[in-house]
GROMACS .gro file of C-alpha atoms in nm:
model
  168
    1UNK     CA    1  -1.416  -0.483   1.522
    2UNK     CA    2  -1.046  -0.422   1.526
    3UNK     CA    3  -0.955  -0.209   1.236
    4UNK     CA    4  -0.630  -0.290   1.030
    5UNK     CA    5  -0.453  -0.108   0.733
    6UNK     CA    6  -0.232  -0.265   0.478
    7UNK     CA    7  -0.055   0.047   0.317
    8UNK     CA    8   0.124  -0.076  -0.042
    9UNK     CA    9   0.361   0.143  -0.238
   10UNK     CA   10   0.340   0.035  -0.612
   11UNK     CA   11   0.582  -0.211  -0.714
   12UNK     CA   12   0.888  -0.091  -0.958
   13UNK     CA   13   0.758   0.070  -1.258
   14UNK     CA   14   0.917   0.087  -1.595
   15UNK     CA   15   1.109   0.428  -1.739
   16UNK     CA   16   1.161   0.257  -2.072
   17UNK     CA   17   0.967   0.511  -2.267
   18UNK     CA   18   0.990   0.867  -2.208
   19UNK     CA   19   0.688   0.959  -2.400
   20UNK     CA   20   0.455   0.714  -2.159
   21UNK     CA   21   0.275   0.959  -1.919
   22UNK     CA   22   0.343   0.903  -1.570
   23UNK     CA   23  -0.001   0.784  -1.503
   24UNK     CA   24   0.025   0.509  -1.767
   25UNK     CA   25   0.370   0.356  -1.670
   26UNK     CA   26   0.349  -0.007  -1.629
   27UNK     CA   27   0.561  -0.201  -1.401
   28UNK     CA   28   0.922  -0.351  -1.529
   29UNK     CA   29   0.987  -0.709  -1.464
   30UNK     CA   30   1.126  -0.675  -1.138
   31UNK     CA   31   0.827  -0.493  -1.004
   32UNK     CA   32   0.588  -0.793  -1.151
   33UNK     CA   33   0.790  -1.042  -0.956
   34UNK     CA   34   0.763  -0.802  -0.616
   35UNK     CA   35   0.405  -0.796  -0.660
   36UNK     CA   36   0.376  -1.132  -0.694
   37UNK     CA   37   0.614  -1.194  -0.365
   38UNK     CA   38   0.428  -0.924  -0.183
   39UNK     CA   39   0.086  -1.154  -0.271
   40UNK     CA   40   0.230  -1.475  -0.116
   41UNK     CA   41   0.364  -1.289   0.177
   42UNK     CA   42   0.048  -1.114   0.225
   43UNK     CA   43  -0.150  -1.460   0.208
   44UNK     CA   44   0.122  -1.663   0.394
   45UNK     CA   45   0.053  -1.420   0.722
   46UNK     CA   46  -0.306  -1.406   0.657
   47UNK     CA   47  -0.327  -1.020   0.568
   48UNK     CA   48  -0.645  -1.023   0.315
   49UNK     CA   49  -0.808  -0.673   0.264
   50UNK     CA   50  -1.188  -0.661   0.285
   51UNK     CA   51  -1.162  -0.351   0.080
   52UNK     CA   52  -0.886  -0.215  -0.166
   53UNK     CA   53  -0.854   0.136  -0.243
   54UNK     CA   54  -0.610   0.197  -0.539
   55UNK     CA   55  -0.472   0.482  -0.700
   56UNK     CA   56  -0.609   0.476  -1.054
   57UNK     CA   57  -0.238   0.493  -1.223
   58UNK     CA   58  -0.178   0.179  -1.428
   59UNK     CA   59   0.119   0.100  -1.180
   60UNK     CA   60  -0.083   0.070  -0.854
   61UNK     CA   61  -0.349  -0.136  -1.037
   62UNK     CA   62  -0.066  -0.381  -1.185
   63UNK     CA   63   0.072  -0.425  -0.816
   64UNK     CA   64  -0.242  -0.500  -0.724
   65UNK     CA   65  -0.314  -0.753  -1.016
   66UNK     CA   66   0.019  -0.929  -0.902
   67UNK     CA   67  -0.057  -0.970  -0.567
   68UNK     CA   68  -0.457  -1.058  -0.627
   69UNK     CA   69  -0.394  -1.424  -0.727
   70UNK     CA   70  -0.262  -1.523  -0.375
   71UNK     CA   71  -0.555  -1.354  -0.241
   72UNK     CA   72  -0.861  -1.516  -0.389
   73UNK     CA   73  -1.098  -1.399  -0.096
   74UNK     CA   74  -1.020  -1.029  -0.176
   75UNK     CA   75  -1.285  -0.798  -0.363
   76UNK     CA   76  -1.200  -0.621  -0.645
   77UNK     CA   77  -0.996  -0.309  -0.616
   78UNK     CA   78  -1.199   0.033  -0.589
   79UNK     CA   79  -0.997   0.274  -0.805
   80UNK     CA   80  -0.949   0.635  -0.625
   81UNK     CA   81  -0.811   0.895  -0.883
   82UNK     CA   82  -0.761   1.124  -0.538
   83UNK     CA   83  -0.496   0.866  -0.472
   84UNK     CA   84  -0.284   0.917  -0.765
   85UNK     CA   85   0.025   1.140  -0.615
   86UNK     CA   86  -0.185   1.219  -0.288
   87UNK     CA   87  -0.053   1.366   0.015
   88UNK     CA   88  -0.113   1.231   0.355
   89UNK     CA   89  -0.395   1.437   0.414
   90UNK     CA   90  -0.589   1.314   0.113
   91UNK     CA   91  -0.511   0.954   0.195
   92UNK     CA   92  -0.624   1.002   0.527
   93UNK     CA   93  -0.932   1.151   0.394
   94UNK     CA   94  -1.002   0.835   0.147
   95UNK     CA   95  -0.918   0.619   0.443
   96UNK     CA   96  -1.188   0.779   0.671
   97UNK     CA   97  -1.428   0.687   0.403
   98UNK     CA   98  -1.365   0.316   0.433
   99UNK     CA   99  -1.648   0.062   0.509
  100UNK     CA  100  -1.451  -0.264   0.587
  101UNK     CA  101  -1.265  -0.381   0.875
  102UNK     CA  102  -0.939  -0.491   0.724
  103UNK     CA  103  -0.852  -0.198   0.436
  104UNK     CA  104  -0.578  -0.195   0.179
  105UNK     CA  105  -0.462   0.133   0.015
  106UNK     CA  106  -0.213   0.128  -0.278
  107UNK     CA  107  -0.058   0.460  -0.351
  108UNK     CA  108   0.273   0.651  -0.448
  109UNK     CA  109   0.577   0.793  -0.324
  110UNK     CA  110   0.609   1.074  -0.142
  111UNK     CA  111   0.286   1.089  -0.010
  112UNK     CA  112   0.230   0.716   0.110
  113UNK     CA  113   0.547   0.748   0.311
  114UNK     CA  114   0.456   1.047   0.466
  115UNK     CA  115   0.124   0.897   0.549
  116UNK     CA  116   0.265   0.589   0.698
  117UNK     CA  117   0.498   0.777   0.889
  118UNK     CA  118   0.267   1.026   1.028
  119UNK     CA  119   0.007   0.732   1.069
  120UNK     CA  120   0.189   0.521   1.322
  121UNK     CA  121   0.277   0.602   1.702
  122UNK     CA  122   0.626   0.467   1.641
  123UNK     CA  123   0.792   0.317   1.333
  124UNK     CA  124   0.860  -0.034   1.244
  125UNK     CA  125   1.222  -0.192   1.357
  126UNK     CA  126   1.328  -0.131   0.950
  127UNK     CA  127   1.592   0.090   0.830
  128UNK     CA  128   1.379   0.062   0.485
  129UNK     CA  129   1.073   0.227   0.660
  130UNK     CA  130   1.201   0.574   0.638
  131UNK     CA  131   1.303   0.536   0.253
  132UNK     CA  132   0.935   0.352   0.204
  133UNK     CA  133   1.085   0.217  -0.139
  134UNK     CA  134   0.890   0.056  -0.420
  135UNK     CA  135   0.676  -0.216  -0.277
  136UNK     CA  136   0.697  -0.108   0.066
  137UNK     CA  137   0.400  -0.279   0.272
  138UNK     CA  138   0.301  -0.182   0.631
  139UNK     CA  139   0.048  -0.339   0.813
  140UNK     CA  140  -0.089  -0.128   1.099
  141UNK     CA  141  -0.348  -0.205   1.348
  142UNK     CA  142  -0.564   0.075   1.500
  143UNK     CA  143  -0.800  -0.104   1.733
  144UNK     CA  144  -1.175  -0.101   1.762
  145UNK     CA  145  -1.229   0.267   1.626
  146UNK     CA  146  -1.453   0.388   1.305
  147UNK     CA  147  -1.247   0.506   1.033
  148UNK     CA  148  -1.390   0.803   1.021
  149UNK     CA  149  -1.248   0.867   1.354
  150UNK     CA  150  -0.863   0.767   1.252
  151UNK     CA  151  -0.605   1.047   1.317
  152UNK     CA  152  -0.193   1.038   1.268
  153UNK     CA  153  -0.016   0.861   1.563
  154UNK     CA  154  -0.310   0.625   1.631
  155UNK     CA  155  -0.191   0.317   1.453
  156UNK     CA  156   0.051   0.046   1.579
  157UNK     CA  157   0.287  -0.108   1.303
  158UNK     CA  158   0.200  -0.503   1.312
  159UNK     CA  159   0.445  -0.576   1.007
  160UNK     CA  160   0.638  -0.426   0.760
  161UNK     CA  161   0.833  -0.584   0.434
  162UNK     CA  162   0.984  -0.440   0.142
  163UNK     CA  163   1.022  -0.671  -0.145
  164UNK     CA  164   1.431  -0.730  -0.152
  165UNK     CA  165   1.387  -0.898   0.178
  166UNK     CA  166   1.155  -1.129   0.053
  167UNK     CA  167   1.382  -1.244  -0.229
  168UNK     CA  168   1.568  -1.570  -0.123
   0.00000   0.00000   0.00000
């Protein structure tokens, strides 16, 4: 079967309390709305992951919690501590252990942006792709390949969106 990766940077997080450890920062109101918007967008395009690999940070989990109600057929996420502030090589290693055909990874910058840039054959037609802002979501197709064999420069961008493009 064809492999598809949905690569999501967490939505906008709160910086209200300087004593909150980075790992425990929640989403702010804008981030909560953006997560819901991303869920609607994914559902409207039929991008339903069969496996979700999520950093165990609160803001990535909260991003998925905002998306999930719009994708009722998606499974519960698998929390991966290794994805917390992971670099591109760690993200690739985690992906290589995926088991489903359509996989979603939720992570953090700068690693997720670097991973997205290195994974695709060419960037999608969006100026936002270079920045990979909060909520940025890449959908990339990899053809009929085993996840264990995936490498950089192999993915074809199928779609890309940032939350601000979804606001009417």
